[in-house]
Amino acid sequence: MNQIGHLAGATMQCAGQSSSEAGRRAQRCRSCTVRKNALFVGLSPTELDEIAPAVPDIVVPAGETLYDAESRADSLFIIRRGVVKLVNYLPDGSYRIVRLARRTDVLALETLLGEPCDHTAEALTEVEVCRVPIGVVRMVMERQAWLSTRMIHHWHLAVQTAHGWLTRYATGGARQRMARFLADLHDECVSEACPRPCFEVPSRDDVGAILGITKETASRLISDFRRSGLLCKVDARRIEVDRERLEEVAAAEA
Amino acid sequence: MNQIGHLAGATMQCAGQSSSEAGRRAQRCRSCTVRKNALFVGLSPTELDEIAPAVPDIVVPAGETLYDAESRADSLFIIRRGVVKLVNYLPDGSYRIVRLARRTDVLALETLLGEPCDHTAEALTEVEVCRVPIGVVRMVMERQAWLSTRMIHHWHLAVQTAHGWLTRYATGGARQRMARFLADLHDECVSEACPRPCFEVPSRDDVGAILGITKETASRLISDFRRSGLLCKVDARRIEVDRERLEEVAAAEA
DNA sequence: CGCCACATTGATTTGGGTCAAGCGACGTGG
DNA sequence: CCACGTCGCTTGACCCAAATCAATGTGGCG
């Protein structure tokens, strides 16, 4: 429907067509700290300047849709900041979240194969993404063989993550699954080198859609964890967890 | 442990070192009906003859392990016949099956990235695979750019399958999940153009490990489906299902 | 024949779903 | 500025589906 329109709009917002805008983008790409983890790690500064103008960066507010399932995208999205959920809607209106994507993750890879998007991608927090037209990707791929390998790594990451979700979030009791999920969020946070490892938990509905439980059960479990001292609020939105004890709960065979 | 040894043994069995063996393999590759769906669709007969000698075909009896998680493989495996389960073992000894692979599927893709195997692969039925050394794959990739795209398709397939499992086999009640699973097995069977669409259901333990339920629940559901006329045995191992009604059960919102 | 692995079925318990009420935070409009 | 409505979270009461524990059945094989 309108997510393309939305993005086009957003693009226009920050695009302009002036050479100063192109210059800004070049500067952005040169100093980008995400790049080395994502696609274009091997490009020379010159090459970078060449593609930068064609790669708009977009800020998407929380709750907005990046793209819809079944739609045709013409770009990949590299996440620079924020969290995006990839959602599969079921015929009966309920939904299942199959992945959370963050900094350095690349979305809509299927576009490169000429296929429609596999999921709906919604911003969970405010998100900043670079929209890389597939034409640019193809061009770089032709000139730089390593990009294929680079791309494959992202695919493989997607496979590993999905299998991880199957074994960790869809196996065992709700309590274990919640413990594993919170532990993973914690680790994610640690790996980003936050000074104090605290993080934001998605809405109860979303947690439910991740773990395959109801929002009520999700709520109960979190409350229960708090009462047991497994976690505590650090402010209105963020929490801090006891990683050790969480791990015990996650492994409990009862 | 010994899966490498086992494969080496199997390789030796059907390898020999005679030129007649090489000839047999060349013939096998030329007439291979799997090839067009798997990796080497674009090779000329000459090129095919070139790599064929380096690609042993192996028969693995039901129950045997192709390779173990964490192990280092030096080959990809292309399945020519049979069904393989990819398993993740959990610390407590239980296990979760994350994928079923069959004809034309390519296993141990992670090997190509230099990573250890992500799962344990066990033959569910007797299985026939071609073991393609990564050296061969790399060589062909260098010469034939299309192979990268080809490989990526297999990765993407793995992602789609895994996400499909999350939404179909890990969402909703046990009854719905079982119905979806049997429907999928049926479709799989149809797509292979069996004259009569009947198929073999894995052991109750395995079904449990696929759907995240216990073997007892799996058994009860199947018995129940049979009593409801949703399925019937066609021989000791194979069953036939009522695809239509199965679909209804799978979609039921209650 | 007897063993063993696997499937089925039953009895019982319990985890988590469902339905429903209350609560606090926030934004809007009077 | 406060009243009100909305939305998401929490908590409770109840009930059902699925796990658990356990016994019996069945087919294959040495």
Coordinates of C-alpha atoms (C1' of nucleotides) in Angstrom, one line a residue:
Chain A
M1 CA 0.0 0.0 0.0
N2 CA 1.7 3.2 1.1
Q3 CA 5.0 2.1 2.7
I4 CA 6.7 2.7 -0.6
G5 CA 5.1 6.1 -0.8
H6 CA 6.2 6.7 2.7
L7 CA 9.8 5.8 2.0
A8 CA 9.8 7.8 -1.2
G9 CA 8.5 10.7 0.9
A10 CA 11.2 10.1 3.6
T11 CA 13.8 9.8 0.9
M12 CA 12.8 13.1 -0.6
Q13 CA 12.9 14.7 2.8
C14 CA 16.5 14.0 3.3
A15 CA 17.6 13.7 -0.3
G16 CA 17.2 17.0 -1.9
Q17 CA 19.1 16.9 -5.2
S18 CA 21.8 19.4 -4.4
S19 CA 25.5 18.6 -4.5
S20 CA 25.7 19.6 -0.9
E21 CA 23.4 16.7 -0.1
A22 CA 25.6 14.4 -2.1
G23 CA 28.5 15.7 -0.2
R24 CA 26.8 15.1 3.1
R25 CA 26.1 11.5 2.2
A26 CA 29.7 10.9 1.1
Q27 CA 30.9 12.2 4.4
R28 CA 28.4 10.0 6.2
C29 CA 29.5 6.9 4.3
R30 CA 33.2 7.6 4.9
S31 CA 32.8 7.9 8.6
C32 CA 30.2 5.2 8.9
T33 CA 30.9 2.8 11.8
V34 CA 28.3 0.3 10.6
R35 CA 29.8 -0.2 7.2
K36 CA 32.6 -2.5 8.3
N37 CA 30.1 -4.9 9.7
A38 CA 27.7 -4.7 6.9
L39 CA 28.2 -4.8 3.1
F40 CA 30.7 -2.3 1.8
V41 CA 33.7 -3.0 4.0
G42 CA 36.1 -3.4 1.1
L43 CA 35.4 -0.3 -0.9
S44 CA 38.0 2.4 -1.4
P45 CA 37.1 5.9 -0.4
T46 CA 36.8 6.8 -4.1
E47 CA 34.4 4.0 -4.7
L48 CA 32.5 4.9 -1.6
D49 CA 32.1 8.5 -2.8
E50 CA 30.8 7.1 -6.0
I51 CA 27.9 5.2 -4.5
A52 CA 27.1 7.4 -1.5
P53 CA 24.9 9.8 -3.4
A54 CA 22.6 6.9 -4.4
V55 CA 22.2 5.7 -0.9
P56 CA 19.7 7.8 1.1
D57 CA 19.5 7.5 4.9
I58 CA 16.1 7.5 6.4
V59 CA 14.7 7.9 9.8
V60 CA 11.6 5.9 10.5
P61 CA 9.6 6.6 13.7
A62 CA 8.6 3.8 16.0
G63 CA 5.6 1.9 14.9
E64 CA 6.0 2.7 11.2
T65 CA 6.3 0.1 8.5
L66 CA 9.5 -0.2 6.4
Y67 CA 8.0 -2.5 3.9
D68 CA 5.1 -5.0 3.7
A69 CA 5.2 -8.7 3.0
E70 CA 4.4 -9.6 -0.6
S71 CA 5.5 -6.1 -1.7
R72 CA 8.3 -5.6 -4.2
A73 CA 11.2 -3.6 -2.8
D74 CA 13.9 -2.2 -5.0
S75 CA 16.4 -1.7 -2.2
L76 CA 18.2 -3.4 0.7
F77 CA 18.0 -1.7 4.1
I78 CA 21.0 -1.5 6.3
I79 CA 20.1 -0.7 9.9
R80 CA 22.2 2.0 11.5
R81 CA 20.2 2.5 14.7
G82 CA 17.1 1.1 16.4
V83 CA 15.3 -2.2 16.3
V84 CA 13.1 -3.6 13.6
K85 CA 10.7 -6.6 13.9
L86 CA 10.1 -8.9 11.0
V87 CA 6.5 -10.2 11.2
N88 CA 4.5 -12.9 9.5
Y89 CA 0.8 -12.3 9.7
L90 CA -1.4 -15.4 9.9
P91 CA -4.7 -15.8 8.1
D92 CA -6.7 -15.4 11.3
G93 CA -5.2 -12.0 12.0
S94 CA -2.7 -13.0 14.7
Y95 CA 1.0 -12.6 14.0
R96 CA 4.3 -14.2 14.7
I97 CA 7.6 -12.3 14.9
V98 CA 10.3 -14.3 13.3
R99 CA 13.3 -12.0 13.8
L100 CA 14.5 -8.8 15.5
A101 CA 17.0 -6.9 13.5
R102 CA 19.3 -4.2 14.7
R103 CA 22.5 -2.3 13.9
T104 CA 24.5 -3.7 11.0
D105 CA 21.7 -6.1 10.0
V106 CA 20.6 -6.1 6.4
L107 CA 16.9 -6.4 5.5
A108 CA 15.0 -7.4 2.4
L109 CA 17.8 -9.6 1.1
E110 CA 15.2 -11.5 -1.0
T111 CA 14.9 -8.4 -3.1
L112 CA 18.3 -9.3 -4.6
L113 CA 16.8 -12.6 -5.8
G114 CA 14.0 -10.8 -7.5
E115 CA 11.5 -12.1 -5.0
P116 CA 8.8 -10.2 -3.1
C117 CA 9.4 -9.5 0.5
D118 CA 9.0 -12.4 2.9
H119 CA 7.8 -10.4 5.9
T120 CA 6.4 -7.1 7.0
A121 CA 9.2 -5.0 8.7
E122 CA 8.0 -2.6 11.4
A123 CA 10.1 -0.3 13.5
L124 CA 10.0 -1.2 17.1
T125 CA 11.9 1.9 18.2
E126 CA 12.8 4.9 16.1
V127 CA 15.1 3.5 13.4
E128 CA 17.7 4.9 11.1
V129 CA 18.4 2.9 7.9
C130 CA 20.3 3.3 4.8
R131 CA 18.3 2.4 1.7
V132 CA 20.7 0.8 -0.8
P133 CA 19.1 0.4 -4.3
I134 CA 19.7 -3.1 -5.7
G135 CA 21.2 -1.5 -8.8
V136 CA 24.0 -0.2 -6.6
V137 CA 24.5 -3.6 -4.9
R138 CA 24.6 -5.4 -8.3
M139 CA 27.1 -2.9 -9.7
V140 CA 29.4 -3.4 -6.7
M141 CA 29.0 -7.1 -6.8
E142 CA 30.2 -7.2 -10.4
R143 CA 33.3 -5.2 -9.7
Q144 CA 34.1 -6.7 -6.3
A145 CA 33.8 -10.5 -6.0
W146 CA 34.1 -10.4 -2.2
L147 CA 30.7 -8.8 -1.9
S148 CA 29.0 -12.1 -2.7
T149 CA 30.7 -13.7 0.2
R150 CA 29.8 -10.8 2.3
M151 CA 26.1 -11.1 1.3
I152 CA 26.2 -14.8 2.0
H153 CA 27.3 -14.1 5.5
H154 CA 24.1 -12.1 6.0
W155 CA 22.0 -14.9 4.7
H156 CA 23.7 -17.4 6.9
L157 CA 23.2 -15.1 9.9
A158 CA 19.5 -15.1 9.1
V159 CA 19.4 -18.9 9.0
Q160 CA 21.3 -19.3 12.3
T161 CA 19.1 -16.7 13.9
A162 CA 15.9 -18.5 12.7
H163 CA 17.2 -21.9 13.9
G164 CA 18.2 -20.3 17.2
W165 CA 14.7 -19.0 17.6
L166 CA 13.2 -22.4 16.9
T167 CA 15.4 -24.1 19.6
R168 CA 15.4 -21.3 22.2
Y169 CA 12.0 -19.6 21.8
A170 CA 9.8 -22.4 20.6
T171 CA 11.1 -25.2 22.8
G172 CA 10.3 -25.9 26.5
G173 CA 8.0 -24.1 28.9
A174 CA 7.0 -20.4 28.7
R175 CA 9.2 -19.6 31.7
Q176 CA 12.4 -21.0 30.1
R177 CA 11.7 -19.3 26.8
M178 CA 11.2 -16.0 28.5
A179 CA 14.4 -16.4 30.5
R180 CA 16.3 -17.3 27.2
F181 CA 14.8 -14.3 25.5
L182 CA 15.7 -11.8 28.2
A183 CA 19.2 -13.3 28.4
D184 CA 19.6 -12.8 24.7
L185 CA 18.4 -9.2 24.9
H186 CA 21.0 -8.7 27.7
D187 CA 23.8 -10.2 25.6
E188 CA 22.8 -8.2 22.6
C189 CA 23.1 -5.1 24.8
V190 CA 26.4 -6.1 26.2
S191 CA 27.9 -6.7 22.8
E192 CA 27.1 -3.2 21.9
A193 CA 29.2 -2.1 24.8
C194 CA 26.7 -0.2 26.8
P195 CA 28.2 1.1 29.9
R196 CA 25.5 -0.5 32.0
P197 CA 23.8 -3.5 30.5
C198 CA 20.2 -2.5 30.6
F199 CA 17.7 -2.6 27.8
E200 CA 14.2 -2.1 26.7
V201 CA 11.7 -5.0 26.5
P202 CA 9.2 -5.0 23.6
S203 CA 5.5 -4.6 24.3
R204 CA 3.9 -7.6 26.0
D205 CA 2.0 -8.4 22.8
D206 CA 5.3 -8.5 20.8
V207 CA 7.0 -10.6 23.4
G208 CA 4.0 -13.0 23.1
A209 CA 4.4 -13.0 19.3
I210 CA 8.1 -13.8 19.7
L211 CA 7.7 -16.6 22.2
G212 CA 4.4 -18.0 21.0
I213 CA 2.6 -17.2 24.2
T214 CA -0.2 -14.8 25.2
K215 CA 0.4 -11.3 26.3
E216 CA -1.0 -12.1 29.7
T217 CA 1.4 -15.0 30.2
A218 CA 4.2 -12.7 29.1
S219 CA 3.2 -10.1 31.6
R220 CA 2.8 -12.6 34.4
L221 CA 6.2 -14.0 33.8
I222 CA 7.9 -10.7 33.7
S223 CA 6.2 -9.6 36.9
D224 CA 7.2 -12.9 38.5
F225 CA 10.8 -12.5 37.4
R226 CA 10.8 -9.0 39.0
R227 CA 9.4 -10.4 42.3
S228 CA 12.0 -13.1 42.3
G229 CA 14.7 -10.5 41.8
L230 CA 15.7 -11.8 38.4
L231 CA 15.2 -8.4 36.9
C232 CA 14.5 -4.8 38.0
K233 CA 13.4 -1.7 36.3
V234 CA 16.1 0.9 35.9
D235 CA 13.7 3.5 34.4
A236 CA 10.2 3.6 33.0
R237 CA 11.2 1.5 29.9
R238 CA 14.5 -0.2 30.5
I239 CA 15.3 -3.1 32.8
E240 CA 18.4 -4.8 34.1
V241 CA 18.6 -8.6 34.6
D242 CA 20.5 -11.1 36.6
R243 CA 22.2 -13.0 33.7
E244 CA 23.4 -15.8 35.9
R245 CA 20.1 -16.8 37.5
L246 CA 18.3 -16.2 34.2
E247 CA 20.5 -18.8 32.7
E248 CA 19.6 -21.3 35.4
V249 CA 15.9 -20.7 34.7
A250 CA 16.5 -21.1 31.0
A251 CA 18.2 -24.5 31.5
A252 CA 15.8 -25.9 34.2
E253 CA 14.5 -29.2 33.0
A254 CA 11.4 -29.0 35.1
Chain B
M1 CA 33.4 -38.7 16.8
N2 CA 33.2 -41.2 13.9
Q3 CA 30.9 -39.7 11.3
I4 CA 33.9 -38.6 9.3
G5 CA 35.4 -42.0 9.5
H6 CA 32.1 -43.4 8.5
L7 CA 31.8 -41.3 5.5
A8 CA 35.4 -41.9 4.5
G9 CA 34.6 -45.6 4.7
A10 CA 31.5 -45.2 2.7
T11 CA 33.4 -43.2 0.2
M12 CA 36.0 -45.9 -0.2
Q13 CA 33.3 -48.4 -0.6
C14 CA 31.9 -46.8 -3.8
A15 CA 35.0 -45.0 -4.8
G16 CA 37.7 -47.4 -5.8
Q17 CA 40.4 -45.6 -7.7
S18 CA 39.9 -47.1 -11.0
S19 CA 39.2 -45.1 -14.1
S20 CA 36.1 -47.2 -14.5
E21 CA 34.8 -45.7 -11.3
A22 CA 35.6 -42.3 -12.6
G23 CA 33.6 -43.2 -15.7
R24 CA 30.7 -44.4 -13.7
R25 CA 30.6 -41.1 -11.8
A26 CA 30.8 -39.1 -15.0
Q27 CA 27.9 -41.0 -16.3
R28 CA 26.0 -40.5 -13.1
C29 CA 26.5 -36.8 -13.2
R30 CA 25.5 -36.5 -16.9
S31 CA 22.2 -38.2 -16.3
C32 CA 21.6 -36.7 -12.9
T33 CA 18.0 -35.5 -12.5
V34 CA 18.8 -33.7 -9.3
R35 CA 21.5 -31.5 -10.7
K36 CA 19.3 -29.0 -12.5
N37 CA 17.7 -28.2 -9.2
A38 CA 20.8 -28.1 -7.1
L39 CA 24.1 -26.5 -7.8
F40 CA 25.7 -27.4 -11.1
V41 CA 22.9 -26.7 -13.5
G42 CA 25.0 -24.5 -15.8
L43 CA 28.0 -26.7 -16.4
S44 CA 28.8 -28.1 -19.8
P45 CA 29.2 -31.9 -20.2
T46 CA 33.0 -31.4 -20.4
E47 CA 33.1 -29.5 -17.2
L48 CA 30.9 -32.0 -15.6
D49 CA 33.2 -34.8 -16.5
E50 CA 36.0 -32.8 -15.0
I51 CA 34.5 -32.6 -11.5
A52 CA 32.6 -35.8 -11.5
P53 CA 35.5 -38.0 -10.4
A54 CA 36.0 -35.8 -7.3
V55 CA 32.3 -36.2 -6.2
P56 CA 31.6 -39.5 -4.6
D57 CA 28.0 -40.6 -4.0
I58 CA 27.3 -42.2 -0.7
V59 CA 24.5 -44.3 0.6
V60 CA 23.7 -43.7 4.2
P61 CA 21.4 -46.2 6.0
A62 CA 18.5 -44.9 8.1
G63 CA 19.5 -43.7 11.5
E64 CA 23.1 -43.0 10.7
T65 CA 24.7 -39.6 11.1
L66 CA 26.0 -37.6 8.1
Y67 CA 27.8 -35.2 10.3
D68 CA 27.8 -33.8 13.8
A69 CA 27.2 -30.3 15.0
E70 CA 30.4 -28.4 15.8
S71 CA 32.4 -30.7 13.5
R72 CA 34.3 -29.4 10.5
A73 CA 33.1 -30.8 7.3
D74 CA 35.1 -30.4 4.1
S75 CA 32.3 -30.9 1.7
L76 CA 28.7 -30.0 0.9
F77 CA 26.1 -32.7 0.7
I78 CA 23.5 -32.8 -2.1
I79 CA 20.7 -35.1 -1.3
R80 CA 19.6 -37.4 -4.2
R81 CA 17.2 -39.6 -2.3
G82 CA 15.7 -40.0 1.2
V83 CA 15.1 -37.6 4.1
V84 CA 17.6 -36.1 6.5
K85 CA 16.8 -34.4 9.8
L86 CA 18.8 -31.4 11.0
V87 CA 18.9 -31.5 14.8
N88 CA 19.9 -29.2 17.6
Y89 CA 20.6 -30.9 20.8
L90 CA 19.8 -29.0 24.0
P91 CA 22.0 -29.0 27.1
D92 CA 19.4 -31.1 28.9
G93 CA 19.6 -33.9 26.4
S94 CA 16.4 -33.2 24.6
Y95 CA 16.5 -32.1 21.0
R96 CA 14.7 -30.0 18.5
I97 CA 14.5 -30.7 14.8
V98 CA 14.9 -27.5 12.8
R99 CA 14.6 -28.8 9.3
L100 CA 13.9 -31.8 7.1
A101 CA 15.9 -32.0 4.0
R102 CA 15.2 -34.0 0.9
R103 CA 16.0 -34.5 -2.8
T104 CA 17.9 -31.5 -4.3
D105 CA 18.5 -29.9 -0.9
V106 CA 22.1 -28.9 -0.1
L107 CA 23.5 -29.5 3.4
A108 CA 26.4 -28.1 5.4
L109 CA 26.4 -24.8 3.5
E110 CA 28.2 -23.2 6.4
T111 CA 31.3 -25.2 5.5
L112 CA 31.7 -22.9 2.6
L113 CA 32.1 -20.0 5.1
G114 CA 34.7 -21.9 7.0
E115 CA 32.4 -22.4 9.9
P116 CA 31.8 -25.6 11.9
C117 CA 28.5 -27.4 11.2
D118 CA 25.4 -25.8 12.8
H119 CA 23.5 -29.0 13.3
T120 CA 23.7 -32.7 13.5
A121 CA 22.4 -34.3 10.3
E122 CA 20.8 -37.8 10.7
A123 CA 19.3 -39.9 8.0
L124 CA 15.6 -40.5 8.7
T125 CA 15.3 -43.0 5.8
E126 CA 18.0 -44.5 3.8
V127 CA 19.7 -41.6 2.1
E128 CA 21.8 -41.2 -1.0
V129 CA 24.0 -38.1 -1.1
C130 CA 26.7 -36.7 -3.3
R131 CA 29.6 -35.3 -1.3
V132 CA 31.0 -32.3 -3.1
P133 CA 34.4 -31.2 -1.7
I134 CA 34.4 -27.4 -1.1
G135 CA 37.5 -27.2 -3.2
V136 CA 35.4 -28.3 -6.2
V137 CA 32.7 -25.8 -5.3
R138 CA 35.2 -22.9 -5.0
M139 CA 36.8 -23.8 -8.3
V140 CA 33.5 -23.8 -10.1
M141 CA 32.5 -20.6 -8.3
E142 CA 35.6 -18.8 -9.6
R143 CA 35.0 -19.8 -13.1
Q144 CA 31.2 -19.5 -13.1
A145 CA 29.8 -16.4 -11.5
W146 CA 26.2 -17.8 -11.6
L147 CA 27.1 -20.3 -9.0
S148 CA 27.1 -17.7 -6.3
T149 CA 23.5 -16.8 -7.1
R150 CA 22.7 -20.5 -7.2
M151 CA 24.2 -20.9 -3.7
I152 CA 22.4 -17.9 -2.4
H153 CA 19.1 -19.5 -3.5
H154 CA 19.8 -22.4 -1.3
W155 CA 20.6 -20.2 1.7
H156 CA 17.5 -18.2 1.1
L157 CA 15.5 -21.4 0.9
A158 CA 16.9 -22.3 4.3
V159 CA 15.8 -19.0 5.8
Q160 CA 12.3 -19.3 4.3
T161 CA 11.9 -22.8 5.6
A162 CA 13.0 -21.9 9.1
H163 CA 10.6 -18.9 9.2
G164 CA 7.9 -21.2 7.9
W165 CA 8.6 -23.6 10.7
L166 CA 8.4 -20.8 13.2
T167 CA 5.0 -19.6 12.0
R168 CA 3.5 -23.0 11.1
Y169 CA 5.0 -25.5 13.6
A170 CA 5.5 -23.2 16.6
T171 CA 2.3 -21.2 16.6
G172 CA -1.1 -22.2 17.7
G173 CA -2.4 -25.3 19.4
A174 CA -0.8 -28.8 18.9
R175 CA -3.7 -29.9 16.8
Q176 CA -3.3 -27.1 14.3
R177 CA 0.4 -27.6 14.1
M178 CA 0.1 -31.3 13.5
A179 CA -2.5 -30.6 10.7
R180 CA -0.1 -28.1 9.1
F181 CA 2.8 -30.6 9.3
L182 CA 0.9 -33.4 7.7
A183 CA -0.4 -31.1 5.1
D184 CA 3.1 -30.0 4.3
L185 CA 4.3 -33.6 4.1
H186 CA 1.5 -34.3 1.7
D187 CA 2.3 -31.4 -0.5
E188 CA 6.0 -32.4 -0.5
C189 CA 4.9 -35.7 -1.7
V190 CA 2.6 -34.3 -4.4
S191 CA 5.4 -32.1 -5.7
E192 CA 7.5 -35.1 -6.3
A193 CA 4.8 -36.4 -8.5
C194 CA 4.1 -39.7 -6.7
P195 CA 1.3 -41.5 -8.5
R196 CA -0.7 -41.7 -5.3
P197 CA 0.0 -39.0 -2.7
C198 CA 0.9 -41.1 0.4
F199 CA 3.9 -40.7 2.6
E200 CA 5.8 -41.9 5.6
V201 CA 5.4 -40.0 9.0
P202 CA 8.6 -39.8 11.1
S203 CA 8.7 -41.5 14.5
R204 CA 6.5 -40.0 17.2
D205 CA 9.5 -38.7 19.0
D206 CA 10.7 -36.9 15.9
V207 CA 7.3 -35.5 15.2
G208 CA 7.4 -34.2 18.8
A209 CA 10.8 -32.6 18.2
I210 CA 9.5 -30.9 15.1
L211 CA 6.3 -29.5 16.6
G212 CA 7.5 -28.9 20.1
I213 CA 5.2 -31.4 21.7
T214 CA 5.6 -34.7 23.5
K215 CA 5.6 -38.0 21.7
E216 CA 2.4 -39.0 23.6
T217 CA 0.5 -35.9 22.3
A218 CA 1.8 -36.6 18.8
S219 CA 0.6 -40.2 19.0
R220 CA -2.8 -39.1 20.4
L221 CA -3.3 -36.5 17.7
I222 CA -2.5 -38.9 14.9
S223 CA -4.7 -41.6 16.3
D224 CA -7.4 -39.0 16.6
F225 CA -7.0 -37.8 13.1
R226 CA -7.3 -41.4 11.9
R227 CA -10.5 -41.9 13.9
S228 CA -11.9 -38.7 12.4
G229 CA -11.1 -39.9 8.9
L230 CA -8.5 -37.2 8.3
L231 CA -6.0 -39.8 7.4
C232 CA -5.7 -43.6 6.9
K233 CA -2.9 -46.0 6.7
V234 CA -2.1 -47.3 3.2
D235 CA 0.5 -49.8 4.4
A236 CA 2.5 -50.4 7.6
R237 CA 4.5 -47.1 7.3
R238 CA 2.7 -44.9 4.8
I239 CA -0.4 -42.9 5.2
E240 CA -2.8 -40.9 3.0
V241 CA -4.5 -37.7 4.2
D242 CA -7.6 -35.6 3.4
R243 CA -5.8 -32.5 2.4
E244 CA -9.0 -30.4 2.4
R245 CA -10.1 -31.2 5.9
L246 CA -6.6 -31.0 7.2
E247 CA -6.4 -27.4 6.0
E248 CA -9.6 -26.6 7.9
V249 CA -8.1 -28.0 11.1
A250 CA -4.9 -26.1 10.5
A251 CA -6.7 -22.8 10.1
A252 CA -9.2 -23.3 13.0
E253 CA -9.1 -20.3 15.3
A254 CA -10.4 -22.3 18.3
Chain C
dC1 C1' 10.3 -67.7 21.9
dG2 C1' 11.5 -63.7 24.1
dC3 C1' 13.5 -59.4 23.7
dC4 C1' 13.4 -54.6 22.4
dA5 C1' 12.0 -50.4 20.4
dC6 C1' 8.2 -48.0 19.4
dA7 C1' 3.2 -46.8 19.4
dT8 C1' -1.0 -46.5 21.8
dT9 C1' -4.1 -45.5 25.5
dG10 C1' -5.4 -44.2 30.2
dA11 C1' -5.3 -41.5 34.6
dT12 C1' -3.8 -37.5 36.7
dT13 C1' -1.7 -33.0 37.2
dT14 C1' -0.5 -28.6 35.7
dG15 C1' 0.9 -24.8 32.8
dG16 C1' -0.9 -21.6 30.2
dG17 C1' -5.0 -19.9 27.7
dT18 C1' -9.3 -17.3 28.2
dC19 C1' -12.3 -13.9 30.0
dA20 C1' -12.7 -10.1 32.8
dA21 C1' -11.7 -6.5 36.1
dG22 C1' -8.7 -2.9 37.7
dC23 C1' -4.8 0.3 37.2
dG24 C1' -1.5 3.7 35.8
dA25 C1' 0.4 6.7 32.0
dC26 C1' -0.6 9.7 28.5
dG27 C1' -3.0 12.7 25.3
dT28 C1' -7.0 15.4 24.1
dG29 C1' -10.5 18.5 24.6
dG30 C1' -13.6 21.1 27.5
Chain D
dC1 C1' -5.9 22.8 34.7
dC2 C1' -8.6 19.0 35.3
dA3 C1' -11.9 15.4 33.4
dC4 C1' -12.2 12.0 30.5
dG5 C1' -11.1 8.4 27.2
dT6 C1' -7.7 5.4 25.4
dC7 C1' -4.1 2.2 25.5
dG8 C1' -1.1 -1.0 27.4
dC9 C1' 0.1 -3.5 31.6
dT10 C1' -1.2 -6.2 35.6
dT11 C1' -3.8 -9.4 38.3
dG12 C1' -7.4 -12.7 39.4
dA13 C1' -10.6 -16.7 38.6
dC14 C1' -11.6 -20.4 35.9
dC15 C1' -10.9 -24.0 32.6
dC16 C1' -8.9 -26.7 29.1
dA17 C1' -5.1 -28.6 26.5
dA18 C1' -1.0 -30.7 26.9
dA19 C1' 2.6 -32.7 30.0
dT20 C1' 3.6 -36.4 33.0
dC21 C1' 3.5 -40.9 34.8
dA22 C1' 2.3 -45.4 33.8
dA23 C1' 0.5 -49.6 31.7
dT24 C1' -0.4 -52.3 27.7
dG25 C1' 0.0 -53.4 22.8
dT26 C1' 2.5 -54.5 18.6
dG27 C1' 5.8 -55.5 15.1
dG28 C1' 10.6 -56.8 14.0
dC29 C1' 14.6 -59.6 14.9
dG30 C1' 18.2 -62.5 16.9

